[in-house]
């Protein structure tokens, strides 16, 4: 089955909600639809999906920001997830390649991401794709 990478659309909300659940961020389709609307209105965000056989089998977000540390912009990957039944078949690699192409097209000088310590499989994946581990993430939930 061929895998197509395309921009997410509002009617993808239910399938993206399922994938976000697999990533550990469960959400209702309606809520995901509202997030898609906000991201769709942003000039500095792009949400890409992988489609195979009429189903969405993966997702990645790219966010571009200005930087004080670098002359050019930096791109951050987010929400990378491949459907459980399709992992290990190259979908993640294809999604990250598309995100990297987007970052290059926007003249970014850095592509980076944060990942939880527990996601050891993802760490191996990122290394296989040429990413270097360069830091730690600290987070504070604001309520
Ligand atoms: C991490 C993830 C996105 C990788 O996507 P994928 O489609 O399964 O990965 P690919 O098939 O494209 O693998 C690319 C390479 O990474 C390596 N790799 C991928 N997943 C791996 C794992 N769990 N353990 C070890 N190596 C792995 C493979 O060896 C592969 O190399 P190859 O092409 O030479 O065989 C996917 O496994 C996933 O959704 N995991 C759960 C969610 C998650 O952790 N997301 C990342 C959040 S930061």
PDB file of C-alpha atoms and ligand atoms in Angstrom:
ATOM      1  CA  UNK A   1       0.000   0.000   0.000  1.00  0.00           C
ATOM      2  CA  UNK A   2       1.394   3.421  -0.896  1.00  0.00           C
ATOM      3  CA  UNK A   3       1.590   6.068   1.786  1.00  0.00           C
ATOM      4  CA  UNK A   4       0.687   9.655   0.883  1.00  0.00           C
ATOM      5  CA  UNK A   5       1.710  12.581   3.042  1.00  0.00           C
ATOM      6  CA  UNK A   6      -0.742  15.488   2.955  1.00  0.00           C
ATOM      7  CA  UNK A   7      -1.978  18.380   5.085  1.00  0.00           C
ATOM      8  CA  UNK A   8      -4.494  17.512   7.784  1.00  0.00           C
ATOM      9  CA  UNK A   9      -8.093  18.548   7.051  1.00  0.00           C
ATOM     10  CA  UNK A  10     -10.946  19.406   9.430  1.00  0.00           C
ATOM     11  CA  UNK A  11     -12.718  16.118   8.615  1.00  0.00           C
ATOM     12  CA  UNK A  12      -9.675  14.153   9.849  1.00  0.00           C
ATOM     13  CA  UNK A  13     -10.534  15.090  13.445  1.00  0.00           C
ATOM     14  CA  UNK A  14     -11.957  11.705  14.527  1.00  0.00           C
ATOM     15  CA  UNK A  15      -9.028   9.707  13.143  1.00  0.00           C
ATOM     16  CA  UNK A  16      -6.511  12.156  14.601  1.00  0.00           C
ATOM     17  CA  UNK A  17      -8.227  11.868  17.993  1.00  0.00           C
ATOM     18  CA  UNK A  18      -7.638   8.113  17.853  1.00  0.00           C
ATOM     19  CA  UNK A  19      -3.942   8.608  17.039  1.00  0.00           C
ATOM     20  CA  UNK A  20      -3.543  11.203  19.798  1.00  0.00           C
ATOM     21  CA  UNK A  21      -4.991   8.636  22.200  1.00  0.00           C
ATOM     22  CA  UNK A  22      -2.278   6.185  21.108  1.00  0.00           C
ATOM     23  CA  UNK A  23       0.313   8.894  21.782  1.00  0.00           C
ATOM     24  CA  UNK A  24      -1.024   9.372  25.321  1.00  0.00           C
ATOM     25  CA  UNK A  25      -3.088  12.524  24.729  1.00  0.00           C
ATOM     26  CA  UNK A  26      -6.691  11.240  24.644  1.00  0.00           C
ATOM     27  CA  UNK A  27      -9.180  13.781  23.287  1.00  0.00           C
ATOM     28  CA  UNK A  28     -12.682  13.939  21.847  1.00  0.00           C
ATOM     29  CA  UNK A  29     -12.988  14.407  18.094  1.00  0.00           C
ATOM     30  CA  UNK A  30     -14.754  17.770  18.626  1.00  0.00           C
ATOM     31  CA  UNK A  31     -11.864  19.109  20.673  1.00  0.00           C
ATOM     32  CA  UNK A  32      -9.363  17.917  18.068  1.00  0.00           C
ATOM     33  CA  UNK A  33     -11.472  19.622  15.386  1.00  0.00           C
ATOM     34  CA  UNK A  34     -11.140  22.936  17.251  1.00  0.00           C
ATOM     35  CA  UNK A  35      -7.370  22.453  17.569  1.00  0.00           C
ATOM     36  CA  UNK A  36      -7.164  21.718  13.835  1.00  0.00           C
ATOM     37  CA  UNK A  37      -8.990  24.973  13.127  1.00  0.00           C
ATOM     38  CA  UNK A  38      -6.556  26.984  15.223  1.00  0.00           C
ATOM     39  CA  UNK A  39      -3.518  25.299  13.728  1.00  0.00           C
ATOM     40  CA  UNK A  40      -4.955  25.728  10.228  1.00  0.00           C
ATOM     41  CA  UNK A  41      -5.200  29.492  10.811  1.00  0.00           C
ATOM     42  CA  UNK A  42      -1.552  29.708  11.894  1.00  0.00           C
ATOM     43  CA  UNK A  43       1.145  30.752   9.414  1.00  0.00           C
ATOM     44  CA  UNK A  44       3.858  29.085  11.442  1.00  0.00           C
ATOM     45  CA  UNK A  45       2.307  25.650  11.896  1.00  0.00           C
ATOM     46  CA  UNK A  46       1.800  22.756   9.545  1.00  0.00           C
ATOM     47  CA  UNK A  47       0.119  19.482  10.427  1.00  0.00           C
ATOM     48  CA  UNK A  48       0.878  16.576   8.101  1.00  0.00           C
ATOM     49  CA  UNK A  49      -0.808  13.192   7.975  1.00  0.00           C
ATOM     50  CA  UNK A  50       0.186   9.919   6.339  1.00  0.00           C
ATOM     51  CA  UNK A  51      -2.670   8.256   4.480  1.00  0.00           C
ATOM     52  CA  UNK A  52      -2.689   4.652   3.290  1.00  0.00           C
ATOM     53  CA  UNK A  53      -5.631   2.734   1.878  1.00  0.00           C
ATOM     54  CA  UNK A  54      -7.993   5.607   2.681  1.00  0.00           C
ATOM     55  CA  UNK A  55      -7.030   5.653   6.374  1.00  0.00           C
ATOM     56  CA  UNK A  56      -4.816   7.977   8.342  1.00  0.00           C
ATOM     57  CA  UNK A  57      -1.888   5.967   9.671  1.00  0.00           C
ATOM     58  CA  UNK A  58       0.345   8.710  11.071  1.00  0.00           C
ATOM     59  CA  UNK A  59       0.647  12.323  12.068  1.00  0.00           C
ATOM     60  CA  UNK A  60       3.329  14.972  12.637  1.00  0.00           C
ATOM     61  CA  UNK A  61       3.234  18.690  13.438  1.00  0.00           C
ATOM     62  CA  UNK A  62       5.855  21.296  12.483  1.00  0.00           C
ATOM     63  CA  UNK A  63       6.079  24.663  14.222  1.00  0.00           C
ATOM     64  CA  UNK A  64       8.431  27.388  12.973  1.00  0.00           C
ATOM     65  CA  UNK A  65       9.704  30.085  15.339  1.00  0.00           C
ATOM     66  CA  UNK A  66      12.051  33.030  15.205  1.00  0.00           C
ATOM     67  CA  UNK A  67      15.149  32.652  17.273  1.00  0.00           C
ATOM     68  CA  UNK A  68      17.541  34.828  19.203  1.00  0.00           C
ATOM     69  CA  UNK A  69      20.131  32.083  19.296  1.00  0.00           C
ATOM     70  CA  UNK A  70      20.246  31.564  15.517  1.00  0.00           C
ATOM     71  CA  UNK A  71      20.167  33.851  12.496  1.00  0.00           C
ATOM     72  CA  UNK A  72      17.521  31.794  10.790  1.00  0.00           C
ATOM     73  CA  UNK A  73      14.293  30.236  12.120  1.00  0.00           C
ATOM     74  CA  UNK A  74      14.038  26.951  14.011  1.00  0.00           C
ATOM     75  CA  UNK A  75      11.440  24.246  13.370  1.00  0.00           C
ATOM     76  CA  UNK A  76      10.026  22.033  16.084  1.00  0.00           C
ATOM     77  CA  UNK A  77       8.461  18.627  15.461  1.00  0.00           C
ATOM     78  CA  UNK A  78       5.451  17.719  17.574  1.00  0.00           C
ATOM     79  CA  UNK A  79       2.750  15.077  17.933  1.00  0.00           C
ATOM     80  CA  UNK A  80       4.602  12.426  15.953  1.00  0.00           C
ATOM     81  CA  UNK A  81       2.708   9.161  16.054  1.00  0.00           C
ATOM     82  CA  UNK A  82       2.189   6.192  13.750  1.00  0.00           C
ATOM     83  CA  UNK A  83      -0.802   3.873  14.082  1.00  0.00           C
ATOM     84  CA  UNK A  84       0.042   0.860  16.252  1.00  0.00           C
ATOM     85  CA  UNK A  85      -0.681  -1.574  13.422  1.00  0.00           C
ATOM     86  CA  UNK A  86       1.667   0.241  11.007  1.00  0.00           C
ATOM     87  CA  UNK A  87       4.761   0.884  13.107  1.00  0.00           C
ATOM     88  CA  UNK A  88       8.103  -0.310  11.804  1.00  0.00           C
ATOM     89  CA  UNK A  89       7.045  -0.007   8.154  1.00  0.00           C
ATOM     90  CA  UNK A  90       8.642   3.340   7.295  1.00  0.00           C
ATOM     91  CA  UNK A  91       5.676   5.644   7.935  1.00  0.00           C
ATOM     92  CA  UNK A  92       7.468   7.551  10.719  1.00  0.00           C
ATOM     93  CA  UNK A  93      10.540   7.987   8.546  1.00  0.00           C
ATOM     94  CA  UNK A  94       8.359   9.353   5.705  1.00  0.00           C
ATOM     95  CA  UNK A  95       6.568  11.788   8.043  1.00  0.00           C
ATOM     96  CA  UNK A  96       9.813  13.146   9.497  1.00  0.00           C
ATOM     97  CA  UNK A  97      11.277  13.484   5.969  1.00  0.00           C
ATOM     98  CA  UNK A  98       8.241  15.557   4.954  1.00  0.00           C
ATOM     99  CA  UNK A  99       8.528  17.704   8.085  1.00  0.00           C
ATOM    100  CA  UNK A 100      12.233  18.222   7.404  1.00  0.00           C
ATOM    101  CA  UNK A 101      11.470  19.234   3.807  1.00  0.00           C
ATOM    102  CA  UNK A 102       8.981  21.779   5.150  1.00  0.00           C
ATOM    103  CA  UNK A 103      11.581  23.151   7.579  1.00  0.00           C
ATOM    104  CA  UNK A 104      14.139  23.468   4.769  1.00  0.00           C
ATOM    105  CA  UNK A 105      11.578  25.107   2.475  1.00  0.00           C
ATOM    106  CA  UNK A 106      11.013  27.691   5.233  1.00  0.00           C
ATOM    107  CA  UNK A 107      14.769  28.255   5.461  1.00  0.00           C
ATOM    108  CA  UNK A 108      15.059  26.939   9.017  1.00  0.00           C
ATOM    109  CA  UNK A 109      18.511  26.199  10.323  1.00  0.00           C
ATOM    110  CA  UNK A 110      17.492  23.743  13.004  1.00  0.00           C
ATOM    111  CA  UNK A 111      14.962  20.936  13.317  1.00  0.00           C
ATOM    112  CA  UNK A 112      14.400  19.845  16.897  1.00  0.00           C
ATOM    113  CA  UNK A 113      11.954  18.070  19.177  1.00  0.00           C
ATOM    114  CA  UNK A 114      11.420  17.084  22.753  1.00  0.00           C
ATOM    115  CA  UNK A 115      10.533  13.558  23.787  1.00  0.00           C
ATOM    116  CA  UNK A 116       9.676  11.877  27.072  1.00  0.00           C
ATOM    117  CA  UNK A 117      12.389   9.832  28.817  1.00  0.00           C
ATOM    118  CA  UNK A 118      10.120   6.768  28.731  1.00  0.00           C
ATOM    119  CA  UNK A 119       9.847   6.730  24.913  1.00  0.00           C
ATOM    120  CA  UNK A 120      12.993   4.713  24.385  1.00  0.00           C
ATOM    121  CA  UNK A 121      11.822   3.276  21.041  1.00  0.00           C
ATOM    122  CA  UNK A 122      11.337   6.816  19.746  1.00  0.00           C
ATOM    123  CA  UNK A 123      14.858   7.759  20.900  1.00  0.00           C
ATOM    124  CA  UNK A 124      16.309   4.921  18.795  1.00  0.00           C
ATOM    125  CA  UNK A 125      14.131   6.050  15.891  1.00  0.00           C
ATOM    126  CA  UNK A 126      15.349   9.676  16.073  1.00  0.00           C
ATOM    127  CA  UNK A 127      18.986   8.586  16.237  1.00  0.00           C
ATOM    128  CA  UNK A 128      18.432   6.360  13.182  1.00  0.00           C
ATOM    129  CA  UNK A 129      17.139   9.472  11.372  1.00  0.00           C
ATOM    130  CA  UNK A 130      20.223  11.543  12.173  1.00  0.00           C
ATOM    131  CA  UNK A 131      19.041  13.479  15.244  1.00  0.00           C
ATOM    132  CA  UNK A 132      21.496  13.961  18.095  1.00  0.00           C
ATOM    133  CA  UNK A 133      20.466  13.983  21.728  1.00  0.00           C
ATOM    134  CA  UNK A 134      21.489  17.437  22.946  1.00  0.00           C
ATOM    135  CA  UNK A 135      19.483  18.246  26.056  1.00  0.00           C
ATOM    136  CA  UNK A 136      16.719  17.650  28.515  1.00  0.00           C
ATOM    137  CA  UNK A 137      13.175  18.879  28.683  1.00  0.00           C
ATOM    138  CA  UNK A 138      11.668  20.427  31.808  1.00  0.00           C
ATOM    139  CA  UNK A 139       7.929  21.099  31.786  1.00  0.00           C
ATOM    140  CA  UNK A 140       5.465  22.740  34.158  1.00  0.00           C
ATOM    141  CA  UNK A 141       1.740  22.220  33.732  1.00  0.00           C
ATOM    142  CA  UNK A 142      -0.019  25.603  34.065  1.00  0.00           C
ATOM    143  CA  UNK A 143      -3.518  25.279  35.483  1.00  0.00           C
TER     144      UNK A 143
HETATM  145  C1  LIG B   1       8.392   6.422  17.038  1.00  0.00           C
HETATM  146  C2  LIG B   1       7.495   6.185  15.827  1.00  0.00           C
HETATM  147  C3  LIG B   1       6.861   7.494  15.379  1.00  0.00           C
HETATM  148  C4  LIG B   1       8.380   5.624  14.692  1.00  0.00           C
HETATM  149  O1  LIG B   1       7.592   5.468  13.532  1.00  0.00           O
HETATM  150  P1  LIG B   1       7.682   4.100  12.687  1.00  0.00           P
HETATM  151  O2  LIG B   1       6.847   4.266  11.479  1.00  0.00           O
HETATM  152  O3  LIG B   1       7.350   2.966  13.580  1.00  0.00           O
HETATM  153  O4  LIG B   1       9.236   4.061  12.311  1.00  0.00           O
HETATM  154  P2  LIG B   1       9.915   3.628  10.916  1.00  0.00           P
HETATM  155  O5  LIG B   1       9.325   2.330  10.494  1.00  0.00           O
HETATM  156  O6  LIG B   1       9.848   4.739   9.928  1.00  0.00           O
HETATM  157  O7  LIG B   1      11.400   3.408  11.410  1.00  0.00           O
HETATM  158  C5  LIG B   1      12.530   4.160  10.976  1.00  0.00           C
HETATM  159  C6  LIG B   1      13.775   3.608  11.659  1.00  0.00           C
HETATM  160  O8  LIG B   1      13.728   3.823  13.080  1.00  0.00           O
HETATM  161  C7  LIG B   1      13.967   2.607  13.797  1.00  0.00           C
HETATM  162  N1  LIG B   1      12.901   2.417  14.792  1.00  0.00           N
HETATM  163  C8  LIG B   1      11.625   2.800  14.695  1.00  0.00           C
HETATM  164  N2  LIG B   1      10.921   2.495  15.798  1.00  0.00           N
HETATM  165  C9  LIG B   1      11.796   1.875  16.603  1.00  0.00           C
HETATM  166  C10 LIG B   1      11.688   1.298  17.892  1.00  0.00           C
HETATM  167  N3  LIG B   1      10.529   1.296  18.577  1.00  0.00           N
HETATM  168  N4  LIG B   1      12.779   0.747  18.433  1.00  0.00           N
HETATM  169  C11 LIG B   1      13.942   0.712  17.757  1.00  0.00           C
HETATM  170  N5  LIG B   1      14.111   1.264  16.537  1.00  0.00           N
HETATM  171  C12 LIG B   1      13.056   1.826  15.967  1.00  0.00           C
HETATM  172  C13 LIG B   1      13.874   1.473  12.818  1.00  0.00           C
HETATM  173  O9  LIG B   1      15.001   0.656  13.007  1.00  0.00           O
HETATM  174  C14 LIG B   1      13.868   2.114  11.469  1.00  0.00           C
HETATM  175  O10 LIG B   1      15.079   1.891  10.815  1.00  0.00           O
HETATM  176  P3  LIG B   1      15.059   1.122   9.394  1.00  0.00           P
HETATM  177  O11 LIG B   1      14.240   1.973   8.478  1.00  0.00           O
HETATM  178  O12 LIG B   1      16.498   1.063   9.052  1.00  0.00           O
HETATM  179  O13 LIG B   1      14.430  -0.197   9.688  1.00  0.00           O
HETATM  180  C15 LIG B   1       6.373   5.141  16.108  1.00  0.00           C
HETATM  181  O14 LIG B   1       6.961   3.935  16.527  1.00  0.00           O
HETATM  182  C16 LIG B   1       5.370   5.574  17.158  1.00  0.00           C
HETATM  183  O15 LIG B   1       4.339   6.160  16.817  1.00  0.00           O
HETATM  184  N6  LIG B   1       5.647   5.300  18.449  1.00  0.00           N
HETATM  185  C17 LIG B   1       4.740   5.637  19.538  1.00  0.00           C
HETATM  186  C18 LIG B   1       4.575   7.130  19.732  1.00  0.00           C
HETATM  187  C19 LIG B   1       5.882   7.852  19.977  1.00  0.00           C
HETATM  188  O16 LIG B   1       6.723   7.437  20.752  1.00  0.00           O
HETATM  189  N7  LIG B   1       6.038   8.999  19.280  1.00  0.00           N
HETATM  190  C20 LIG B   1       7.196   9.855  19.419  1.00  0.00           C
HETATM  191  C21 LIG B   1       6.879  10.923  20.419  1.00  0.00           C
HETATM  192  S1  LIG B   1       8.278  11.964  20.766  1.00  0.00           S
END
